[in-house]
């Protein structure tokens, strides 16, 4: 997952991730890429369009 | 290893309330939050009702009250508006806008004064069960450590990792998570002072737009959408709204806020062995308005109180903790269910039906406002709309 630098770490993506694999630190997002099923629900929901699937 | 009776994860309004009441009930409490500054950045329009705080036993402090609110203005897609203010009608309740960055800190301080220990910049990473306790792995500035607790209270907001780590089935579906976005702006031109404004229709698919005043020309101007219901991002909707709304055309943004708001009602599992869930993490949000400060703090209070009793009894089983669900269902659940129905109805109306309803309500005598009056008006403007409402209720 590409996290754009305008992400504001609000955590909405983490909340709707069906696999619960997005860790939201204060100033970074960490995806457990191995577990990601590439459903892109997070990409679609981001209020700032800050996520892009690689 | 650090040991405690109750470990609260998340120092938002819900977590601080839970920590305060668990400590008040005699438990040893630790409250952690990953943030450097509790309450910041804000992810909220900051509106609350008047008696919300008082019912929680909190005397509102002027340091976190931005503005007193006397009513609201509802605006339909064509711009037709309905005013529900103390001028028109005796309102059952009015409210305030808060300064959340101050408010959230004050709530955490209340918890500290009851005896809770607070750890900021402390991120919860994972959870495991050990005997009749739970062990949480945390991270603080690169250092990893564990906290052992008899009960954990998951108050980690819309992210809601913790309850899912514990195996509870609390998934927020995308269709129930509003994508919220907001500018704090100055130079906002209000038609009347002290009024919160709501804008409905295609400006915010799946949600609504709002203007919540914080001072003479300052307001939170935002909206929430359901991502599935629109092809544009929430940010694009906000820019369009601000450019088109007469009140904000000349306003300047000084802050951008974003966040998810779970509006699908209470989650399935509010408790389990050694765990209680409260606040946004538990879906304790009014599904119609998206407001979750007061309901989350109530949920937090019940969770803290039940946790303290469970510590006192030495029983942390889900059987004991079930009492929490009973209280939440009674105090919050019924009300939320009702709002969920009203929301489904409101969202089913296209722009033109919203307009004709607003038109009809413009001529209504609010002195005589009553359910029959509302229904009569609805029949007049849109039998179809009424049919939908009937089906839902
Ligand atoms: C745009 C928008 C506008 C809103 N407007 C209003 C409004 O006008 N009125 C209203 O009543 N409600 C409003 N709400 C809803 C309201 O903001 C929430 O319901 C409220 O903040 C919920 O409180 P909480 O304590 O459950 O969660 P939060 O306030 O989200 O607090 C959760 C805390 O947990 C911490 N946390 C999360 N994960 C971890 C972890 N792994 N480790 C450590 N700490 C963690 C976070 O840092 C955060 O401080 C709005 C929401 C949005 C998004």
Short mmCIF file of C-alpha atoms and ligand atoms in Angstrom, two decimals:
data_model
loop_
_atom_site.label_atom_id
_atom_site.label_comp_id
_atom_site.label_asym_id
_atom_site.label_seq_id
_atom_site.Cartn_x
_atom_site.Cartn_y
_atom_site.Cartn_z
CA UNK A 1 0.00 0.00 0.00
CA UNK A 2 1.26 3.46 -0.82
CA UNK A 3 0.45 5.94 1.94
CA UNK A 4 0.57 9.49 0.58
CA UNK A 5 2.31 12.09 2.65
CA UNK A 6 -0.92 14.01 3.22
CA UNK A 7 -2.38 11.15 5.28
CA UNK A 8 -3.45 12.54 8.64
CA UNK A 9 -3.54 9.19 10.53
CA UNK A 10 -7.22 9.50 11.45
CA UNK A 11 -7.57 5.71 11.50
CA UNK A 12 -10.78 5.38 9.50
CA UNK A 13 -9.04 2.85 7.22
CA UNK A 14 -8.08 0.75 10.23
CA UNK A 15 -11.61 0.80 11.58
CA UNK A 16 -13.18 -0.67 8.46
CA UNK A 17 -10.35 -3.03 7.51
CA UNK A 18 -12.11 -6.43 7.68
CA UNK A 19 -8.79 -8.08 8.57
CA UNK A 20 -7.78 -5.56 11.25
CA UNK A 21 -4.24 -5.31 9.86
CA UNK A 22 -3.67 -1.55 9.67
CA UNK A 23 -1.71 -0.16 12.61
CA UNK A 24 -2.14 3.57 13.10
CA UNK A 25 0.76 5.13 14.91
CA UNK A 26 0.73 8.80 15.80
CA UNK A 27 2.50 9.75 12.56
CA UNK A 28 2.63 6.60 10.43
CA UNK A 29 0.48 3.80 9.07
CA UNK A 30 1.76 0.25 9.06
CA UNK A 31 0.05 -2.34 6.84
CA UNK A 32 0.57 -6.04 7.44
CA UNK A 33 1.01 -6.56 3.69
CA UNK A 34 1.20 -10.36 3.99
CA UNK A 35 -2.30 -10.48 5.46
CA UNK A 36 -3.82 -7.85 3.16
CA UNK A 37 -6.48 -9.28 0.85
CA UNK A 38 -6.35 -6.21 -1.44
CA UNK A 39 -10.09 -5.55 -1.05
CA UNK A 40 -9.37 -1.78 -1.25
CA UNK A 41 -12.19 -0.89 1.15
CA UNK A 42 -9.68 1.37 2.92
CA UNK A 43 -8.63 3.05 -0.33
CA UNK A 44 -12.23 3.92 -1.12
CA UNK A 45 -13.13 5.22 2.34
CA UNK A 46 -10.16 7.50 2.95
CA UNK A 47 -11.56 11.03 3.30
CA UNK A 48 -8.35 12.48 1.82
CA UNK A 49 -7.66 10.00 -0.99
CA UNK A 50 -4.35 9.25 0.70
CA UNK A 51 -4.12 5.50 -0.02
CA UNK A 52 -3.16 3.81 -3.26
CA UNK A 53 -2.84 0.09 -3.92
CA UNK A 54 0.60 -0.81 -5.33
CA UNK B 1 5.77 -6.31 34.32
CA UNK B 2 3.35 -3.52 35.17
CA UNK B 3 0.17 -4.83 36.82
CA UNK B 4 -3.18 -3.17 37.30
CA UNK B 5 -6.82 -3.94 37.95
CA UNK B 6 -8.25 -2.04 35.00
CA UNK B 7 -6.43 -0.96 31.84
CA UNK B 8 -8.23 1.54 29.65
CA UNK B 9 -7.02 1.89 26.06
CA UNK B 10 -7.73 5.28 24.54
CA UNK B 11 -8.04 8.61 26.37
CA UNK B 12 -10.85 10.10 24.30
CA UNK B 13 -14.03 11.15 26.11
CA UNK B 14 -15.19 7.53 26.49
CA UNK B 15 -11.90 6.17 27.85
CA UNK B 16 -11.35 9.04 30.26
CA UNK B 17 -14.88 8.63 31.57
CA UNK B 18 -14.34 4.88 31.99
CA UNK B 19 -11.02 5.44 33.81
CA UNK B 20 -12.54 8.06 36.07
CA UNK B 21 -15.44 5.90 37.15
CA UNK B 22 -13.38 2.72 37.54
CA UNK B 23 -10.96 4.63 39.78
CA UNK B 24 -13.82 6.23 41.66
CA UNK B 25 -15.17 2.73 42.32
CA UNK B 26 -11.88 1.79 44.01
CA UNK B 27 -10.01 -0.01 41.21
CA UNK B 28 -6.36 0.55 40.33
CA UNK B 29 -6.52 2.06 36.86
CA UNK B 30 -4.08 2.76 34.03
CA UNK B 31 -5.22 4.85 31.04
CA UNK B 32 -3.05 4.82 27.91
CA UNK B 33 -3.19 6.80 24.68
CA UNK B 34 -0.88 6.81 21.69
CA UNK B 35 -1.15 10.57 21.27
CA UNK B 36 1.42 13.11 22.47
CA UNK B 37 -1.39 15.47 23.27
CA UNK B 38 -4.73 14.12 24.43
CA UNK B 39 -7.54 15.67 22.37
CA UNK B 40 -5.34 16.71 19.47
CA UNK B 41 -5.81 16.64 16.53
CA UNK B 42 -9.54 16.98 16.97
CA UNK B 43 -11.74 14.77 14.84
CA UNK B 44 -15.06 16.33 15.66
CA UNK B 45 -17.54 19.15 15.00
CA UNK B 46 -17.65 19.69 18.77
CA UNK B 47 -21.40 20.02 19.27
CA UNK B 48 -23.04 18.65 22.42
CA UNK B 49 -26.37 19.07 24.16
CA UNK B 50 -26.79 21.12 27.30
CA UNK B 51 -27.73 18.53 29.84
CA UNK B 52 -25.38 15.91 28.41
CA UNK B 53 -22.54 16.90 30.69
CA UNK B 54 -24.73 17.68 33.68
CA UNK B 55 -26.30 14.23 33.52
CA UNK B 56 -22.76 12.87 33.78
CA UNK B 57 -22.22 14.93 36.93
CA UNK B 58 -19.85 17.33 35.15
CA UNK B 59 -20.21 21.09 35.61
CA UNK B 60 -19.28 22.63 32.25
CA UNK B 61 -16.06 24.66 32.49
CA UNK B 62 -15.90 27.90 30.45
CA UNK B 63 -12.33 26.96 29.45
CA UNK B 64 -13.67 24.34 27.04
CA UNK B 65 -16.97 25.90 25.99
CA UNK B 66 -16.58 27.74 22.69
CA UNK B 67 -20.16 28.94 22.19
CA UNK B 68 -23.63 28.50 23.52
CA UNK B 69 -26.13 27.23 20.95
CA UNK B 70 -29.80 28.24 20.92
CA UNK B 71 -31.17 26.18 18.09
CA UNK B 72 -30.67 24.81 14.64
CA UNK B 73 -31.34 25.58 11.01
CA UNK B 74 -32.14 22.77 8.60
CA UNK B 75 -31.38 23.54 4.96
CA UNK B 76 -32.75 21.54 2.03
CA UNK B 77 -30.83 21.08 -1.26
CA UNK B 78 -32.56 24.07 -2.92
CA UNK B 79 -31.67 26.28 0.06
CA UNK B 80 -35.11 26.32 1.67
CA UNK B 81 -34.57 26.46 5.39
CA UNK B 82 -36.43 25.53 8.53
CA UNK B 83 -35.40 27.25 11.75
CA UNK B 84 -35.85 25.48 15.05
CA UNK B 85 -34.62 28.04 17.51
CA UNK B 86 -35.69 29.37 20.88
CA UNK B 87 -37.32 32.24 18.93
CA UNK B 88 -39.70 29.89 17.11
CA UNK B 89 -40.29 27.12 19.56
CA UNK B 90 -39.58 26.05 23.09
CA UNK B 91 -36.80 23.55 22.51
CA UNK B 92 -36.43 20.58 24.82
CA UNK B 93 -32.70 21.16 24.85
CA UNK B 94 -30.05 23.46 23.48
CA UNK B 95 -26.31 23.02 23.68
CA UNK B 96 -22.73 24.14 23.24
CA UNK B 97 -19.86 23.86 20.89
CA UNK B 98 -16.76 22.66 22.67
CA UNK B 99 -13.05 23.17 22.31
CA UNK B 100 -12.27 19.44 22.13
CA UNK B 101 -8.52 19.94 22.41
CA UNK B 102 -9.13 21.42 25.85
CA UNK B 103 -12.17 19.32 26.77
CA UNK B 104 -10.54 15.93 26.16
CA UNK B 105 -7.55 16.93 28.29
CA UNK B 106 -9.79 18.12 31.10
CA UNK B 107 -11.68 14.81 31.03
CA UNK B 108 -8.40 12.90 31.29
CA UNK B 109 -7.37 15.17 34.18
CA UNK B 110 -10.64 14.32 35.95
CA UNK B 111 -9.68 10.64 35.64
CA UNK B 112 -6.19 11.38 36.98
CA UNK B 113 -7.65 13.23 39.95
CA UNK B 114 -9.73 10.16 40.80
CA UNK B 115 -6.49 8.20 40.89
CA UNK B 116 -6.01 6.85 37.37
CA UNK B 117 -2.43 6.67 36.11
CA UNK B 118 -2.07 8.11 32.60
CA UNK B 119 0.49 7.05 30.02
CA UNK B 120 0.61 9.21 26.90
CA UNK B 121 2.43 8.41 23.67
CA UNK B 122 1.83 4.76 24.51
CA UNK B 123 0.50 2.62 21.66
CA UNK B 124 -1.35 -0.66 22.27
CA UNK B 125 0.11 -3.26 19.87
CA UNK B 126 -1.37 -6.65 20.74
CA UNK B 127 -3.23 -8.61 23.33
CA UNK B 128 -3.03 -12.06 24.87
CA UNK B 129 -4.92 -13.89 27.54
CA UNK B 130 -3.04 -15.45 30.46
CA UNK B 131 -4.99 -17.27 33.15
CA UNK B 132 -7.60 -14.89 34.48
CA UNK B 133 -5.78 -11.81 33.18
CA UNK B 134 -5.01 -10.07 29.94
CA UNK B 135 -1.57 -8.94 28.85
CA UNK B 136 -1.30 -5.96 26.55
CA UNK B 137 1.90 -5.27 24.65
CA UNK B 138 2.55 -1.53 24.31
CA UNK B 139 5.12 0.67 22.70
CA UNK B 140 6.44 3.93 24.09
CA UNK B 141 9.05 5.82 22.03
CA UNK B 142 10.63 2.71 20.63
CA UNK B 143 10.48 0.76 23.88
CA UNK B 144 8.22 -2.27 24.09
CA UNK B 145 6.64 -3.36 27.37
CA UNK B 146 3.71 -5.30 28.79
CA UNK B 147 0.85 -4.39 31.08
CA UNK B 148 -1.07 -7.13 32.89
CA UNK B 149 -4.68 -6.29 33.75
CA UNK B 150 -7.66 -8.07 35.22
CA UNK B 151 -10.00 -6.13 32.96
CA UNK B 152 -9.33 -4.08 29.88
CA UNK B 153 -11.69 -1.41 28.64
CA UNK B 154 -11.39 -0.91 24.89
CA UNK B 155 -12.02 2.79 24.19
CA UNK B 156 -9.77 3.08 21.16
CA UNK B 157 -12.27 5.00 19.05
CA UNK B 158 -13.30 4.27 15.46
CA UNK B 159 -10.15 2.21 14.81
CA UNK B 160 -11.42 -0.35 17.26
CA UNK B 161 -8.49 -2.77 17.14
CA UNK B 162 -8.57 -3.90 20.73
CA UNK B 163 -11.94 -5.61 20.93
CA UNK B 164 -11.18 -7.44 17.68
CA UNK B 165 -7.80 -8.59 19.05
CA UNK B 166 -9.77 -10.03 21.95
CA UNK B 167 -11.80 -12.08 19.48
CA UNK B 168 -15.01 -10.07 19.71
CA UNK B 169 -16.92 -9.88 16.45
CA UNK B 170 -17.03 -6.16 16.05
CA UNK B 171 -16.52 -5.32 12.41
CA UNK B 172 -17.69 -1.92 11.22
CA UNK B 173 -18.92 -2.37 7.67
CA UNK B 174 -17.89 0.28 5.18
CA UNK B 175 -21.55 1.24 4.69
CA UNK B 176 -21.77 2.10 8.39
CA UNK B 177 -18.61 4.21 8.62
CA UNK B 178 -19.00 7.83 7.70
CA UNK B 179 -15.97 9.55 6.23
CA UNK B 180 -15.91 12.88 8.01
CA UNK B 181 -14.04 15.95 6.95
CA UNK B 182 -14.06 19.49 8.21
CA UNK B 183 -12.42 22.90 8.07
CA UNK B 184 -12.29 25.17 11.06
CA UNK B 185 -12.88 28.53 9.36
CA UNK B 186 -12.95 32.23 10.12
CA UNK B 187 -14.88 34.83 8.17
CA UNK B 188 -18.04 32.70 8.26
CA UNK B 189 -21.16 34.82 7.66
CA UNK B 190 -24.03 33.57 9.81
CA UNK B 191 -27.59 34.60 9.09
CA UNK B 192 -28.33 34.35 12.79
CA UNK B 193 -26.01 33.92 15.73
CA UNK B 194 -25.69 30.87 17.98
CA UNK B 195 -27.38 28.49 15.57
CA UNK B 196 -25.97 25.21 14.30
CA UNK B 197 -26.77 24.55 10.65
CA UNK B 198 -27.40 21.26 8.87
CA UNK B 199 -27.45 20.87 5.07
CA UNK B 200 -29.06 17.82 3.52
CA UNK B 201 -29.09 16.06 0.17
CA UNK B 202 -26.52 15.39 -2.50
CA UNK B 203 -23.98 17.81 -0.99
CA UNK B 204 -23.13 14.92 1.35
CA UNK B 205 -24.33 11.50 0.12
CA UNK B 206 -25.08 9.18 3.03
CA UNK B 207 -24.60 11.95 5.58
CA UNK B 208 -25.04 15.71 5.85
CA UNK B 209 -23.02 18.91 5.94
CA UNK B 210 -22.82 21.18 8.97
CA UNK B 211 -21.77 24.58 10.19
CA UNK B 212 -21.21 24.70 13.96
CA UNK B 213 -20.29 28.18 15.21
CA UNK B 214 -17.43 28.57 17.70
CA UNK B 215 -17.25 32.38 17.84
CA UNK B 216 -18.60 35.50 16.08
CA UNK B 217 -17.17 34.52 12.66
CA UNK B 218 -15.54 31.17 13.46
CA UNK B 219 -17.11 27.78 12.78
CA UNK B 220 -16.46 24.13 12.15
CA UNK B 221 -17.62 23.61 8.58
CA UNK B 222 -17.72 19.99 7.59
CA UNK B 223 -19.55 17.04 6.17
CA UNK B 224 -19.71 13.29 6.35
CA UNK B 225 -20.33 10.92 3.46
CA UNK B 226 -20.63 7.18 3.05
CA UNK B 227 -17.85 6.33 0.60
CA UNK B 228 -19.98 3.72 -1.21
CA UNK B 229 -22.61 6.36 -2.00
CA UNK B 230 -20.34 8.71 -3.93
CA UNK B 231 -17.55 8.71 -6.49
CA UNK B 232 -15.89 11.78 -5.02
CA UNK B 233 -13.72 11.88 -1.93
CA UNK B 234 -15.05 13.55 1.20
CA UNK B 235 -12.49 16.30 0.65
CA UNK B 236 -13.84 17.09 -2.85
CA UNK B 237 -17.36 17.28 -1.43
CA UNK B 238 -16.18 19.67 1.27
CA UNK B 239 -14.44 21.98 -1.18
CA UNK B 240 -17.60 22.13 -3.31
CA UNK B 241 -19.78 22.77 -0.28
CA UNK B 242 -17.61 25.59 1.01
CA UNK B 243 -17.48 27.25 -2.41
CA UNK B 244 -21.27 27.06 -2.88
CA UNK B 245 -22.59 27.83 0.59
CA UNK B 246 -23.35 31.55 1.06
CA UNK B 247 -22.12 31.44 4.67
CA UNK B 248 -18.64 30.17 3.77
CA UNK B 249 -17.89 31.69 0.37
CA UNK B 250 -15.63 34.31 1.94
CA UNK B 251 -14.32 32.18 4.80
CA UNK B 252 -10.75 30.99 5.29
CA UNK B 253 -9.72 27.58 6.67
CA UNK B 254 -7.24 27.48 9.53
CA UNK B 255 -7.50 23.78 10.28
CA UNK B 256 -8.38 20.55 8.43
CA UNK B 257 -9.91 17.69 10.41
CA UNK B 258 -10.70 14.18 9.21
CA UNK B 259 -12.04 11.05 10.78
CA UNK B 260 -14.33 8.05 10.60
CA UNK B 261 -17.61 8.01 12.46
CA UNK B 262 -19.30 4.62 13.03
CA UNK B 263 -23.03 5.20 12.58
CA UNK B 264 -24.41 1.67 12.35
CA UNK B 265 -25.53 1.39 15.96
CA UNK B 266 -24.08 -0.67 18.82
CA UNK B 267 -21.53 -3.35 17.95
CA UNK B 268 -22.45 -6.98 18.44
CA UNK B 269 -20.13 -7.78 21.33
CA UNK B 270 -19.92 -5.14 24.04
CA UNK B 271 -18.13 -7.43 26.49
CA UNK B 272 -16.30 -10.71 26.89
CA UNK B 273 -14.12 -12.38 29.52
CA UNK B 274 -11.90 -9.65 31.01
CA UNK B 275 -13.04 -7.01 28.49
CA UNK B 276 -15.57 -4.20 28.07
CA UNK B 277 -15.93 -2.01 24.98
CA UNK B 278 -17.13 1.61 25.02
CA UNK B 279 -17.34 4.81 22.95
CA UNK B 280 -16.90 4.77 19.17
CA UNK B 281 -15.24 1.36 19.47
CA UNK B 282 -18.60 0.08 20.72
CA UNK B 283 -20.70 2.04 18.20
CA UNK B 284 -22.03 4.28 20.97
CA UNK B 285 -22.80 7.03 18.47
CA UNK B 286 -26.17 8.53 17.56
CA UNK B 287 -26.70 6.96 14.12
CA UNK B 288 -28.70 9.95 12.90
CA UNK B 289 -26.46 12.83 13.96
CA UNK B 290 -23.11 11.04 14.29
CA UNK B 291 -22.76 12.59 17.75
CA UNK B 292 -20.80 10.34 20.09
CA UNK B 293 -19.20 12.49 22.79
CA UNK B 294 -21.93 12.25 25.40
CA UNK B 295 -23.15 8.74 24.53
CA UNK B 296 -19.54 7.52 24.56
CA UNK B 297 -18.95 9.13 27.94
CA UNK B 298 -22.10 7.50 29.28
CA UNK B 299 -20.93 4.17 27.90
CA UNK B 300 -17.54 4.80 29.48
CA UNK B 301 -19.14 5.60 32.82
CA UNK B 302 -21.16 2.37 32.81
CA UNK B 303 -18.09 0.38 31.76
CA UNK B 304 -15.97 1.94 34.52
CA UNK B 305 -18.62 1.30 37.13
CA UNK B 306 -19.17 -2.32 36.12
CA UNK B 307 -15.39 -2.88 35.96
CA UNK B 308 -14.95 -1.52 39.48
CA UNK B 309 -17.70 -3.81 40.81
CA UNK B 310 -16.15 -6.76 39.04
CA UNK B 311 -12.76 -6.02 40.63
CA UNK B 312 -14.41 -5.74 44.02
CA UNK B 313 -16.13 -9.11 43.54
CA UNK B 314 -13.03 -10.74 42.05
CA UNK B 315 -15.07 -11.98 39.09
CA UNK B 316 -13.92 -10.82 35.62
CA UNK B 317 -15.89 -13.37 33.63
CA UNK B 318 -18.16 -12.44 30.76
CA UNK B 319 -21.01 -13.72 32.92
CA UNK B 320 -20.35 -10.97 35.46
CA UNK B 321 -19.57 -8.30 32.86
CA UNK B 322 -22.83 -8.95 31.00
CA UNK B 323 -24.44 -6.43 33.33
CA UNK B 324 -22.71 -3.76 31.25
CA UNK B 325 -24.56 -4.79 28.11
CA UNK B 326 -27.87 -4.74 29.95
CA UNK B 327 -27.25 -1.19 31.16
CA UNK B 328 -26.09 0.01 27.73
CA UNK B 329 -29.08 -1.55 25.97
CA UNK B 330 -31.46 0.10 28.36
CA UNK B 331 -29.81 3.51 28.59
CA UNK B 332 -28.48 3.95 25.05
CA UNK B 333 -29.58 1.07 22.83
CA UNK B 334 -33.31 1.74 22.58
CA UNK B 335 -32.81 5.39 21.76
CA UNK B 336 -30.15 4.56 19.16
CA UNK B 337 -32.39 2.04 17.48
CA UNK B 338 -35.05 4.71 17.04
CA UNK B 339 -32.55 7.15 15.51
CA UNK B 340 -31.29 4.46 13.16
CA UNK B 341 -34.80 4.12 11.73
CA UNK B 342 -35.22 7.86 11.29
CA UNK B 343 -31.87 8.01 9.54
CA UNK B 344 -32.76 5.23 7.10
CA UNK B 345 -35.87 7.19 6.27
CA UNK B 346 -34.11 10.54 5.87
CA UNK B 347 -31.42 9.07 3.63
CA UNK B 348 -34.01 7.44 1.39
CA UNK B 349 -35.31 10.85 0.29
CA UNK B 350 -34.00 12.33 -2.96
CA UNK B 351 -33.22 16.07 -3.22
CA UNK B 352 -36.64 17.07 -4.63
CA UNK B 353 -38.54 15.31 -1.85
CA UNK B 354 -36.33 16.95 0.77
CA UNK B 355 -37.10 20.31 -0.85
CA UNK B 356 -40.85 19.79 -0.82
CA UNK B 357 -40.77 18.69 2.79
CA UNK B 358 -38.76 21.79 3.73
CA UNK B 359 -41.26 23.96 1.82
CA UNK B 360 -44.18 22.51 3.75
CA UNK B 361 -42.47 22.92 7.08
CA UNK B 362 -41.70 26.57 6.35
CA UNK B 363 -45.35 27.47 6.78
CA UNK B 364 -45.83 25.36 9.83
CA UNK B 365 -46.85 26.90 13.11
CA UNK B 366 -44.23 25.65 15.52
CA UNK B 367 -46.31 26.66 18.51
CA UNK B 368 -48.47 23.72 17.63
CA UNK B 369 -45.75 21.33 16.57
CA UNK B 370 -46.79 17.78 17.30
CA UNK B 371 -46.43 14.39 15.75
CA UNK B 372 -49.87 14.64 14.15
CA UNK B 373 -49.00 18.03 12.72
CA UNK B 374 -45.80 16.64 11.23
CA UNK B 375 -47.57 13.63 9.76
CA UNK B 376 -50.31 15.89 8.31
CA UNK B 377 -47.66 17.97 6.63
CA UNK B 378 -45.89 14.94 5.27
CA UNK B 379 -49.12 13.58 3.77
CA UNK B 380 -49.63 16.92 2.05
CA UNK B 381 -46.21 17.08 0.45
CA UNK B 382 -45.24 13.53 -0.16
CA UNK B 383 -47.41 10.49 0.45
CA UNK B 384 -44.51 8.46 -0.91
CA UNK B 385 -42.18 9.76 1.77
CA UNK B 386 -44.74 8.95 4.42
CA UNK B 387 -45.15 5.44 3.11
CA UNK B 388 -41.41 4.92 3.45
CA UNK B 389 -41.52 6.20 7.00
CA UNK B 390 -44.43 3.93 7.84
CA UNK B 391 -42.60 0.90 6.51
CA UNK B 392 -39.56 1.65 8.61
CA UNK B 393 -41.38 2.30 11.85
C1 LIG C 1 -15.90 14.76 11.48
C2 LIG C 1 -16.55 14.32 12.77
C3 LIG C 1 -17.41 15.19 13.43
C4 LIG C 1 -18.00 14.81 14.64
N1 LIG C 1 -18.82 15.71 15.29
C5 LIG C 1 -19.35 15.39 16.49
C6 LIG C 1 -20.13 16.34 17.22
O1 LIG C 1 -20.34 17.48 16.80
N2 LIG C 1 -20.66 15.95 18.40
C7 LIG C 1 -20.44 14.72 18.93
O2 LIG C 1 -20.95 14.43 20.02
N3 LIG C 1 -19.69 13.81 18.27
C8 LIG C 1 -19.13 14.12 17.07
N4 LIG C 1 -18.35 13.20 16.40
C9 LIG C 1 -18.11 11.90 17.02
C10 LIG C 1 -17.12 12.03 18.17
O3 LIG C 1 -15.97 12.70 17.75
C11 LIG C 1 -16.77 10.64 18.69
O4 LIG C 1 -17.95 9.91 18.89
C12 LIG C 1 -15.98 10.70 20.00
O5 LIG C 1 -14.73 11.30 19.83
C13 LIG C 1 -15.80 9.27 20.51
O6 LIG C 1 -15.04 9.25 21.66
P1 LIG C 1 -14.15 7.99 21.99
O7 LIG C 1 -13.51 8.29 23.29
O8 LIG C 1 -14.92 6.75 21.83
O9 LIG C 1 -13.06 7.92 20.81
P2 LIG C 1 -11.91 8.94 20.39
O10 LIG C 1 -12.26 10.32 20.77
O11 LIG C 1 -11.62 8.63 18.98
O12 LIG C 1 -10.68 8.50 21.28
C14 LIG C 1 -10.00 7.29 21.07
C15 LIG C 1 -8.60 7.45 21.59
O13 LIG C 1 -7.93 6.18 21.53
C16 LIG C 1 -6.60 6.38 21.13
N5 LIG C 1 -6.14 5.13 20.53
C17 LIG C 1 -6.62 4.50 19.44
N6 LIG C 1 -5.94 3.37 19.20
C18 LIG C 1 -5.00 3.26 20.17
C19 LIG C 1 -3.98 2.31 20.45
N7 LIG C 1 -3.79 1.23 19.69
N8 LIG C 1 -3.17 2.53 21.52
C20 LIG C 1 -3.33 3.64 22.29
N9 LIG C 1 -4.29 4.57 22.06
C21 LIG C 1 -5.11 4.39 21.02
C22 LIG C 1 -6.67 7.54 20.15
O14 LIG C 1 -5.43 8.20 20.07
C23 LIG C 1 -7.75 8.42 20.76
O15 LIG C 1 -7.22 9.40 21.60
C24 LIG C 1 -17.74 13.53 15.19
C25 LIG C 1 -16.89 12.66 14.52
C26 LIG C 1 -16.28 13.04 13.32
C27 LIG C 1 -15.35 12.09 12.64
#
